[in-house]
Amino acid sequence: MKKFLDDVDTLLEQSLQGFAAAHADLVQLHLHPTFLVRRHPKPMGRVSLISGGGSGHEPLHLGYVGPGMLDAACPGQVFTSPTPDQMLAAAKTVDRGAGVLFIVKNYAGDTMNFQVASDMLSIEHVTVLVNDDVAVESSTHTSGRRGVAGTVVVEKVVGAAAEAGADLNTCKRLGDRANARTASMGVAFSSCTVPAAGVPTFDIGPGEIEMGVGIHGEPGRRRELIKPASVIVDELLDAILADLSPAAGQPVLLLVNGLGGTPLMELYLLQQLAARRLEREGLRLQRMRVGNMVTSLEMAGASLTLTVLDDELLRLWDAPAETPALRW
Amino acid sequence: MKKFLDDVDTLLEQSLQGFAAAHADLVQLHLHPTFLVRRHPKPMGRVSLISGGGSGHEPLHLGYVGPGMLDAACPGQVFTSPTPDQMLAAAKTVDRGAGVLFIVKNYAGDTMNFQVASDMLSIEHVTVLVNDDVAVESSTHTSGRRGVAGTVVVEKVVGAAAEAGADLNTCKRLGDRANARTASMGVAFSSCTVPAAGVPTFDIGPGEIEMGVGIHGEPGRRRELIKPASVIVDELLDAILADLSPAAGQPVLLLVNGLGGTPLMELYLLQQLAARRLEREGLRLQRMRVGNMVTSLEMAGASLTLTVLDDELLRLWDAPAETPALRW
């Protein structure tokens, strides 16, 4: 294992301190229990958004804390759920009197721990479950579909609504709607290595790819030989479009997400290939974003995410945000 | 070689088209000759900034085109200099009557081709040569020091000055000063693979690192066994500080740059370790930035860049910019 590392036991905490220092204008770190909050809290009477999950997917979720997106993020150890005490402490810190909305990716550990926190939390709260990954129905750590890069869409859209004063029920309905209209699928060229494990999460041959891989290296639909990028893009979009069934002419948002070890040059090639395919489908590609948004440590690979927009989702996607990883 | 790829011969052009489409609000692509310009040209009477170099270092330079930074970028093939016709066409397109400033990283191909363009260009122009890499004095493709991530500092600082109306000589002096006060050094854990070559640029053992690697995989100072991150950070900063010799109390800017295949979690660990070391040196870490700014395709590794600030450089670093890869 080659990593920048002093001590596996302190890696996360030191990295979080580095993150908080680098983005001190936007965020503030609490330790023991560990969570990251906006430097400047939103006004009283607004719904607060909290997300969290295992680390190793950066910039998710830390990078999306700030005005227009999350109020707090709770990072677990690498690929390990955060604990309920983190969520409770974060909720008490960021509550502005209008309730708390948890955004939870659908993994067994996350849903269980957020549920425990929910049961213990006296502040009014709701949960939006993200399960945008259409690759497989259930998986290593998941009952039902996994939550992957579509989380960014949910965090952005609900974040904008909460910032503008939407109430808790409205935020919940919006989050559920954004999730329902969003579908993703990824492909891996290489594994990643969890620092505490020290060995690759899975083995993959020099000419092989894992179609439908999960963001922790969970198995996808099938192991195949590598094929041209345009074929990969078509297969990913086939699965996504089969799930969403958008009507011709519908406006869509496309995310081309790098899993960590893929050069930007290749991601922009995927953008171009996906855009052409969507055009051939008669869809209107209204917005797009390319980059490393939800990663799997240093995994080589990428995922595509499509959201079928409507006027409200588009307006919320376009609303200002100012976070370490995303601002406009 | 596992890459998202249809055809090596069209990869760059398709990727550029994807980039231009994804950032159509900020940039516009010209093909044959190939260059990328700001969507909204700056006002007449302002100096125009053009940079360029081999592709494969994204987001450099394309990602830094926009208000407050570059007016145009000329991308060559992967790790290959752009040609003079690109630079000439870009200069003619973006000239606003106050002259053109070329920002050139110090590699033989780049300096030669920018020189040819300079010789043919009738518009008033000057060149700032970036050579911030303190690892080695001369290298595979270089006479003198290489230009690496410090290029971002030069592009940001001169870009802000040009935007504010500084004349050509002032921009040139500023760029030279920013370069002289900036030093970088990197380390590689893995090679990268140039798509047209199809095999890794260099071999490196499972426990080895290349200290002082160049951004094309050029040899550094020495091949070593991997060591703790804090030791690596100290060695990189030893070399950088020996070059810059900042006095105690001087304000500095730190860039922690990922070379392409290193997770953000590790980069933020480096940030934290570097910040502590700079504090021990009695320096004032006034600004910092962490991320993949100047990459070597999918190379695992990182570089540190330090700029000794003064009031003017700080003000220009803080000035607004709105580009695909950097905005504040």
XYZ file of C-alpha atoms in Angstrom:
656
model
C 0.000 0.000 0.000
C 1.403 3.389 -1.021
C -0.389 6.237 0.709
C 0.483 9.526 2.312
C 0.124 8.300 5.850
C 1.717 8.641 9.256
C -0.618 6.554 11.365
C -3.822 4.839 10.253
C -5.428 5.657 13.596
C -4.958 9.426 13.261
C -5.318 9.790 9.468
C -8.965 10.808 9.498
C -8.677 13.297 12.334
C -5.559 14.937 10.905
C -7.128 15.088 7.473
C -10.273 16.673 8.907
C -8.139 19.254 10.678
C -6.416 20.004 7.407
C -9.776 20.349 5.691
C -11.124 22.653 8.372
C -7.997 24.816 8.249
C -8.010 25.033 4.449
C -11.673 26.069 4.410
C -11.851 28.003 7.676
C -13.873 30.752 5.985
C -16.705 28.289 5.327
C -16.618 25.489 7.903
C -15.757 24.646 11.492
C -14.740 21.261 12.883
C -15.960 19.704 16.140
C -14.121 16.674 17.499
C -15.289 13.909 19.863
C -17.958 13.525 18.651
C -16.782 14.521 15.191
C -18.790 16.680 12.832
C -18.259 19.652 10.562
C -20.618 22.643 10.495
C -21.030 25.856 8.534
C -18.879 28.668 9.861
C -21.841 31.056 9.605
C -25.079 29.383 10.785
C -28.219 30.048 8.789
C -30.879 32.344 10.299
C -33.312 31.065 12.947
C -36.468 29.507 11.577
C -34.786 27.633 8.728
C -34.588 23.869 8.305
C -31.096 22.448 8.924
C -29.613 19.739 6.698
C -27.282 17.073 8.018
C -25.637 14.335 6.032
C -22.870 11.901 6.742
C -21.403 8.559 5.948
C -18.123 6.756 5.754
C -15.071 8.786 4.772
C -13.163 8.055 1.588
C -15.764 9.595 -0.733
C -14.417 13.139 -0.515
C -15.461 15.793 -1.351
C -18.739 14.116 -0.214
C -20.025 15.140 2.394
C -17.583 17.625 3.969
C -17.103 19.511 0.755
C -20.801 20.298 0.512
C -21.152 22.057 3.870
C -21.923 25.737 3.493
C -24.607 28.222 2.511
C -27.002 26.680 0.000
C -26.197 23.068 0.850
C -25.511 21.222 4.125
C -25.448 22.666 7.630
C -23.413 19.761 8.969
C -21.614 16.602 7.851
C -20.759 13.623 10.056
C -17.762 11.679 8.742
C -17.271 8.061 9.801
C -14.007 6.206 9.498
C -13.135 5.168 5.930
C -16.101 3.312 4.397
C -17.647 3.011 7.877
C -20.834 4.646 9.086
C -20.640 7.566 11.488
C -22.136 6.883 14.929
C -25.394 8.220 16.381
C -23.598 10.495 18.886
C -22.088 12.394 15.963
C -25.499 12.899 14.375
C -27.121 13.936 17.657
C -24.402 16.438 18.499
C -24.532 17.859 14.975
C -28.327 18.164 15.122
C -28.230 20.010 18.436
C -25.557 22.349 17.120
C -27.177 23.333 13.824
C -30.899 23.272 14.733
C -32.419 26.692 14.060
C -35.851 25.916 15.441
C -37.427 24.632 12.240
C -36.321 21.021 12.403
C -33.549 18.891 10.996
C -33.454 16.905 7.770
C -31.076 13.942 7.550
C -29.816 12.961 4.103
C -28.751 9.318 4.284
C -27.244 7.104 1.601
C -28.821 3.668 1.608
C -26.266 1.434 3.318
C -27.124 -0.818 6.249
C -24.714 0.842 8.687
C -25.774 4.362 7.781
C -29.494 3.731 7.874
C -29.210 1.898 11.192
C -27.125 4.572 12.892
C -29.191 7.464 11.549
C -32.286 5.562 12.754
C -30.822 5.241 16.259
C -30.036 8.968 16.239
C -33.574 9.705 15.008
C -35.065 7.643 17.837
C -33.052 9.593 20.410
C -33.471 13.065 18.927
C -36.108 15.297 20.517
C -35.816 17.974 17.817
C -38.362 17.602 14.995
C -36.716 15.740 12.130
C -37.204 13.780 8.930
C -34.958 11.612 6.768
C -34.444 11.496 3.012
C -32.972 8.198 1.874
C -30.849 8.341 -1.278
C -30.780 5.189 -3.414
C -29.935 6.336 -6.923
C -27.631 3.481 -7.982
C -29.487 1.398 -10.563
C -26.699 -1.174 -10.959
C -27.986 -3.784 -8.527
C -31.021 -4.158 -6.290
C -29.204 -5.304 -3.150
C -25.511 -5.432 -2.472
C -22.756 -6.226 0.026
C -23.719 -3.546 2.541
C -27.177 -2.727 1.282
C -30.720 -3.900 1.250
C -32.277 -2.213 -1.774
C -30.389 0.129 -4.072
C -27.219 1.949 -3.018
C -26.902 5.710 -2.653
C -24.098 7.157 -4.770
C -23.392 10.405 -6.673
C -27.067 11.375 -6.873
C -26.581 12.409 -3.237
C -25.013 15.619 -4.519
C -28.190 16.455 -6.409
C -30.344 15.831 -3.334
C -28.032 17.868 -1.092
C -27.950 20.754 -3.574
C -31.661 20.895 -4.260
C -32.863 20.477 -0.677
C -30.088 22.773 0.531
C -31.299 25.551 -1.735
C -34.901 25.094 -0.605
C -33.973 25.096 3.095
C -31.831 28.182 2.620
C -34.799 29.950 1.030
C -37.070 29.097 3.959
C -38.966 25.974 2.856
C -40.457 24.099 5.827
C -39.482 20.604 6.931
C -42.244 18.788 5.042
C -41.549 20.685 1.857
C -37.848 19.883 2.135
C -38.616 16.214 2.720
C -40.947 16.019 -0.287
C -38.388 17.788 -2.458
C -35.593 15.457 -1.376
C -37.698 12.395 -2.070
C -38.692 13.786 -5.451
C -35.096 14.635 -6.418
C -34.032 11.128 -5.407
C -36.859 9.498 -7.345
C -35.968 11.450 -10.478
C -32.252 10.630 -10.206
C -30.419 7.501 -11.323
C -26.720 6.616 -11.419
C -24.402 3.826 -12.440
C -20.630 3.480 -12.287
C -17.763 1.417 -13.592
C -14.406 0.609 -12.008
C -11.079 -0.011 -13.713
C -9.212 -0.580 -10.475
C -9.912 -1.256 -6.834
C -9.221 1.123 -3.990
C -7.300 0.318 -0.826
C -8.786 1.141 2.564
C -5.856 2.428 4.660
C -6.717 0.268 7.686
C -6.966 -2.834 5.480
C -3.758 -2.197 3.593
C -4.711 -4.355 0.612
C -6.998 -3.698 -2.363
C -10.685 -4.182 -1.620
C -11.078 -6.478 -4.622
C -8.935 -8.054 -7.307
C -9.391 -7.083 -10.928
C -7.397 -8.274 -13.906
C -5.355 -5.987 -16.173
C -7.967 -6.044 -18.941
C -11.063 -6.186 -16.769
C -13.666 -3.661 -15.625
C -16.453 -3.939 -13.051
C -19.697 -2.633 -14.568
C -22.028 -1.238 -11.927
C -19.417 -1.103 -9.155
C -20.407 0.358 -5.793
C -18.561 3.268 -4.221
C -16.932 0.962 -1.676
C -15.870 -1.499 -4.349
C -19.004 -3.635 -3.985
C -19.641 -5.935 -6.950
C -21.670 -4.523 -9.807
C -23.649 -6.247 -12.518
C -20.812 -8.063 -14.174
C -17.076 -8.353 -14.652
C -16.154 -7.716 -18.286
C -13.252 -7.050 -20.574
C -12.545 -3.375 -21.137
C -14.383 -1.859 -24.086
C -14.489 1.501 -25.871
C -15.611 4.487 -23.812
C -18.633 5.050 -26.039
C -19.830 1.493 -25.398
C -19.372 1.902 -21.658
C -21.279 5.204 -21.723
C -24.098 3.617 -23.689
C -24.374 0.708 -21.263
C -24.428 2.993 -18.233
C -27.040 5.237 -19.837
C -29.096 2.249 -21.008
C -29.503 1.229 -17.372
C -30.136 4.771 -16.165
C -32.668 5.578 -18.882
C -34.463 2.246 -18.376
C -34.923 3.251 -14.748
C -36.005 6.854 -15.269
C -37.944 6.449 -18.533
C -37.812 10.141 -19.391
C -40.128 11.340 -22.155
C -38.605 12.882 -25.268
C -37.936 16.571 -24.777
C -37.626 16.383 -21.010
C -34.877 18.494 -19.463
C -32.101 16.602 -17.674
C -29.093 17.250 -15.485
C -25.992 15.104 -16.098
C -23.205 14.475 -13.603
C -20.017 12.849 -14.883
C -18.327 11.790 -11.687
C -14.768 10.567 -11.310
C -14.268 7.868 -8.680
C -10.867 9.247 -7.707
C -8.151 7.942 -10.019
C -9.379 8.944 -13.471
C -7.904 11.973 -15.273
C -10.180 14.922 -16.044
C -9.386 14.468 -19.734
C -11.179 11.123 -19.691
C -14.108 12.482 -17.683
C -14.668 15.222 -20.248
C -14.579 12.588 -22.998
C -17.355 10.779 -21.109
C -19.257 14.065 -20.869
C -19.075 14.501 -24.614
C -20.129 10.913 -25.343
C -22.992 11.069 -22.822
C -24.205 14.395 -24.175
C -24.376 12.971 -27.702
C -26.295 9.938 -26.538
C -28.790 12.077 -24.600
C -29.267 14.213 -27.683
C -29.966 11.094 -29.734
C -32.584 10.150 -27.117
C -34.275 13.493 -27.712
C -33.579 14.733 -24.186
C -32.656 18.324 -23.371
C -29.338 18.425 -21.526
C -30.003 21.575 -19.526
C -27.241 21.339 -16.938
C -24.098 19.270 -16.495
C -21.198 18.982 -14.124
C -17.950 17.052 -14.518
C -15.416 16.186 -11.821
C -14.643 14.157 -8.738
C -17.795 14.654 -6.667
C -18.331 11.314 -4.918
C -15.183 9.220 -4.924
C -13.957 5.829 -3.764
C -10.511 6.834 -2.543
C -8.117 6.338 -5.499
C -10.348 4.022 -7.541
C -9.987 4.453 -11.305
C -13.426 4.674 -12.843
C -16.404 6.936 -13.206
C -20.130 7.108 -12.767
C -22.894 8.852 -14.641
C -25.882 10.400 -12.894
C -28.997 11.715 -14.573
C -31.735 13.793 -12.965
C -34.953 14.459 -14.825
C -35.475 18.138 -14.084
C -38.592 20.190 -13.673
C -38.799 23.966 -13.241
C -38.483 23.793 -9.479
C -35.553 21.370 -9.440
C -33.766 23.451 -12.075
C -34.277 26.652 -10.078
C -32.958 24.995 -6.923
C -29.991 23.453 -8.746
C -29.131 26.922 -10.074
C -29.508 28.686 -6.718
C -26.300 30.052 -5.170
C -24.144 27.752 -3.060
C -20.840 28.411 -1.384
C -19.142 25.284 -0.116
C -15.549 24.015 -0.227
C -16.248 21.761 -3.217
C -19.072 23.488 -5.032
C -19.864 27.137 -5.428
C -21.796 29.167 -7.940
C -3.703 0.304 -20.344
C -7.161 0.911 -18.875
C -8.567 4.248 -19.930
C -11.878 5.704 -21.017
C -10.987 5.892 -24.665
C -12.502 5.391 -28.083
C -9.625 6.451 -30.289
C -6.288 7.879 -29.211
C -6.311 10.204 -32.216
C -9.585 11.898 -31.290
C -9.349 11.736 -27.481
C -8.035 15.267 -27.012
C -10.468 16.933 -29.399
C -13.479 15.091 -27.991
C -12.383 15.853 -24.460
C -11.948 19.538 -25.324
C -15.433 19.570 -26.810
C -16.760 18.054 -23.607
C -14.923 20.663 -21.580
C -16.232 23.528 -23.703
C -19.785 22.203 -23.482
C -19.633 21.684 -19.719
C -18.323 25.221 -19.176
C -20.073 27.017 -22.025
C -20.962 29.903 -19.721
C -17.255 30.685 -19.257
C -15.282 29.474 -22.273
C -15.396 28.928 -26.000
C -13.393 26.411 -28.045
C -11.722 27.061 -31.393
C -10.471 24.095 -33.411
C -7.753 23.873 -36.080
C -5.781 25.632 -34.737
C -6.974 24.649 -31.280
C -7.336 27.083 -28.414
C -9.831 27.943 -25.729
C -10.857 31.527 -24.944
C -13.041 33.346 -22.443
C -16.680 33.438 -23.444
C -16.860 37.139 -22.528
C -13.726 38.989 -23.667
C -12.238 41.560 -21.322
C -12.681 45.249 -22.196
C -10.461 46.955 -24.788
C -7.236 48.375 -23.432
C -6.473 45.471 -21.109
C -3.514 43.110 -21.361
C -4.452 39.602 -22.515
C -2.947 36.492 -20.914
C -2.263 33.325 -22.878
C -0.834 30.126 -21.542
C -0.555 26.630 -22.905
C 1.351 23.415 -22.816
C 0.919 19.726 -23.213
C -2.421 18.241 -22.193
C -2.677 15.748 -19.354
C -2.167 18.319 -16.585
C -5.836 19.277 -16.324
C -7.281 21.465 -14.946
C -4.127 23.358 -16.060
C -4.436 25.440 -18.315
C -8.004 25.136 -19.675
C -9.526 25.259 -16.234
C -7.984 28.652 -15.537
C -9.493 30.495 -18.500
C -11.978 33.130 -17.442
C -12.346 36.536 -15.803
C -9.467 37.180 -13.398
C -7.105 34.624 -14.923
C -6.310 33.590 -18.510
C -7.808 34.942 -21.708
C -6.767 31.888 -23.687
C -5.173 28.468 -23.297
C -3.465 26.474 -26.048
C -3.527 22.733 -25.353
C -0.987 20.467 -27.038
C -1.359 16.726 -27.349
C -0.728 14.822 -24.113
C 2.630 15.920 -22.667
C 3.471 17.590 -25.996
C 3.910 21.292 -26.618
C 1.231 23.185 -28.509
C 2.345 24.607 -31.843
C 3.042 28.238 -32.762
C -0.049 28.486 -34.984
C -2.214 27.853 -31.928
C -0.504 30.614 -29.973
C -0.667 33.057 -32.884
C -4.351 32.428 -33.508
C -5.105 32.741 -29.797
C -3.156 36.007 -29.562
C -4.984 37.526 -32.511
C -8.320 36.464 -31.057
C -7.865 37.780 -27.526
C -5.736 40.896 -28.083
C -7.539 43.946 -26.714
C -5.039 46.501 -27.898
C -2.801 46.525 -24.831
C -0.557 43.605 -25.697
C -0.334 39.931 -24.943
C 1.497 38.169 -22.116
C 2.516 34.545 -22.610
C 2.875 32.386 -19.514
C 5.180 29.507 -20.412
C 6.321 26.584 -18.281
C 10.018 25.915 -18.728
C 10.177 22.871 -21.017
C 12.236 22.796 -24.198
C 9.278 22.206 -26.523
C 7.136 24.892 -24.941
C 9.820 27.568 -24.809
C 10.834 26.852 -28.404
C 7.314 26.972 -29.802
C 6.304 30.045 -27.818
C 9.537 31.672 -29.050
C 8.633 30.909 -32.670
C 5.182 32.382 -32.085
C 6.740 35.441 -30.448
C 9.022 35.962 -33.420
C 6.057 35.883 -35.796
C 3.616 37.932 -33.716
C 3.229 41.579 -34.647
C 1.142 42.403 -31.577
C 3.174 43.768 -28.644
C 3.957 40.895 -26.314
C 6.123 39.650 -23.467
C 6.737 36.237 -21.898
C 6.853 35.110 -18.290
C 8.759 31.863 -17.866
C 7.676 29.686 -14.933
C 10.383 27.499 -13.375
C 9.271 26.865 -9.810
C 10.320 23.207 -9.467
C 13.317 23.080 -7.120
C 13.792 19.318 -7.427
C 16.445 19.302 -10.134
C 18.326 21.909 -12.130
C 17.907 20.328 -15.573
C 15.781 17.383 -16.581
C 14.605 15.142 -19.400
C 12.771 17.855 -21.322
C 14.243 20.905 -19.633
C 17.270 23.104 -19.505
C 17.070 24.803 -16.116
C 14.297 24.203 -13.629
C 10.895 22.847 -14.632
C 7.643 24.778 -14.384
C 5.017 22.989 -12.309
C 2.162 23.925 -9.943
C 3.527 27.406 -9.256
C 2.090 28.206 -12.693
C -1.308 28.534 -11.027
C 0.034 31.262 -8.746
C 1.522 33.168 -11.683
C -1.670 32.832 -13.745
C -3.830 33.969 -10.815
C -1.716 36.931 -9.795
C -0.998 38.283 -13.274
C -4.577 37.530 -14.311
C -5.910 39.707 -11.517
C -3.536 42.543 -12.382
C -4.400 42.422 -16.090
C -8.093 42.363 -15.278
C -7.655 45.492 -13.169
C -5.905 47.330 -15.991
C -2.178 46.899 -15.266
C -0.050 47.564 -18.361
C 2.112 44.986 -20.123
C 5.347 45.858 -18.345
C 3.692 45.834 -14.957
C 2.155 42.428 -15.697
C 5.523 41.093 -16.840
C 7.294 42.341 -13.690
C 4.560 40.902 -11.498
C 4.707 37.518 -13.194
C 8.484 37.378 -12.869
C 8.238 38.392 -9.220
C 5.528 35.799 -8.452
C 7.655 33.136 -10.120
C 10.815 34.174 -8.254
C 8.985 34.011 -4.932
C 7.440 30.600 -5.662
C 9.003 27.157 -5.250
C 7.555 23.655 -5.637
C 8.545 20.033 -5.317
C 6.609 16.824 -5.859
C 6.720 13.120 -5.179
C 5.275 10.223 -7.172
C 3.986 6.898 -5.883
C 3.071 5.612 -9.338
C 3.691 6.425 -12.968
C 1.116 7.694 -15.392
C 0.364 6.233 -18.814
C 0.274 8.471 -21.877
C -2.661 7.191 -23.982
C -0.688 7.158 -27.231
C 2.165 5.228 -25.578
C -0.072 2.693 -23.877
C 2.497 1.726 -21.246
C 3.567 3.450 -18.014
C 6.060 6.279 -18.504
C 8.394 4.790 -15.907
C 8.662 1.697 -13.719
C 8.458 1.997 -9.973
C 8.507 -0.791 -7.402
C 5.665 -1.518 -4.999
C 7.489 0.083 -2.037
C 9.208 2.885 -3.953
C 8.604 6.596 -4.411
C 10.227 9.128 -6.730
C 11.196 12.226 -4.741
C 11.197 15.338 -6.891
C 9.336 13.794 -9.815
C 8.439 15.984 -12.779
C 4.871 16.403 -14.000
C 5.564 14.221 -17.031
C 7.152 11.507 -14.906
C 10.682 12.890 -15.351
C 13.173 11.607 -12.775
C 13.463 13.552 -9.555
C 16.241 13.715 -6.999
C 16.201 10.110 -5.924
C 14.288 6.856 -5.856
C 13.550 5.859 -2.266
C 11.530 3.506 -0.167
C 8.197 4.910 0.956
C 8.318 6.750 4.275
C 5.815 8.432 6.601
C 3.880 11.373 5.191
C 5.389 13.767 7.739
C 8.901 12.828 6.616
C 7.971 13.319 2.963
C 6.420 16.708 3.750
C 9.533 17.759 5.668
C 11.824 16.751 2.821
C 9.740 18.595 0.228
C 9.594 21.696 2.421
C 13.315 21.469 3.236
C 14.057 21.839 -0.459
C 11.461 24.557 -0.984
C 12.526 26.604 2.040
C 16.206 26.252 1.134
C 15.358 27.805 -2.207
C 13.122 30.631 -1.003
C 14.888 31.409 2.305
C 11.899 33.243 3.767
C 12.530 35.300 6.890
C 10.646 34.412 10.072
C 7.245 36.076 10.170
C 6.893 36.336 6.397
C 3.448 35.575 5.008
C 3.194 32.585 2.679
C 0.706 30.879 0.374
C 0.688 27.062 0.336
C -0.648 24.884 -2.472
C -1.092 21.178 -1.772
C -1.498 19.754 -5.241
C -2.620 16.262 -6.122
C -0.963 14.780 -9.213
C -4.157 12.980 -10.230
C -4.486 9.655 -8.424
C -4.264 10.628 -4.759
C -7.413 10.849 -2.609
C -8.393 14.219 -1.143
C -8.175 12.685 2.335
C -4.428 12.254 1.880
C -3.988 15.734 0.394
C -5.652 17.293 3.436
C -3.337 15.260 5.667
C -0.412 16.797 3.761
C -1.979 20.229 4.248
C -2.102 19.696 7.983
C 1.472 18.401 8.167
C 2.794 21.214 5.992
C 0.921 23.847 7.991
C 2.488 22.587 11.222
C 5.962 22.608 9.728
C 5.516 26.161 8.413
C 4.347 27.226 11.846
C 7.463 25.682 13.390
C 9.499 27.701 10.910
C 7.835 30.857 12.190
C 6.134 31.596 8.863
C 2.630 33.019 8.601
C 0.444 30.713 6.509
C -1.887 33.373 5.148
C -3.540 31.452 2.320
C -3.742 27.824 1.269
C -5.403 25.718 -1.368
C -5.715 21.936 -1.592
C -6.738 19.876 -4.613
C -5.814 18.620 -8.052
C -4.557 21.795 -9.718
C -1.707 20.639 -11.960
C -1.853 16.919 -12.583
C 0.082 14.206 -14.406
C -2.849 12.202 -15.732
C -3.591 9.490 -13.141
C -0.239 9.647 -11.336
C -0.473 8.945 -7.603
C 1.475 11.585 -5.751
C 1.444 15.205 -4.747
C 3.443 18.386 -4.815
C 3.814 21.281 -2.433
C 4.152 24.873 -3.624
C 5.050 27.839 -1.467
C 4.843 31.493 -2.458
C 6.341 34.170 -0.245
C 3.612 36.783 -0.294
C 3.738 40.539 -0.080
C 0.772 42.896 0.163
C 0.398 43.186 -3.588
C 0.626 39.452 -4.305
C -1.859 38.740 -1.514
C -4.311 41.300 -2.866
C -4.034 39.834 -6.372
C -4.357 36.254 -5.100
C -7.541 37.298 -3.279
C -9.035 39.171 -6.242
C -12.139 37.618 -7.810
C -11.740 34.942 -10.464
C -14.340 32.939 -12.284
C -12.934 30.017 -14.220
C -13.987 26.380 -14.644
C -11.494 25.148 -12.027
C -11.089 28.104 -9.698
C -13.531 30.740 -8.617
C -13.824 32.999 -5.623
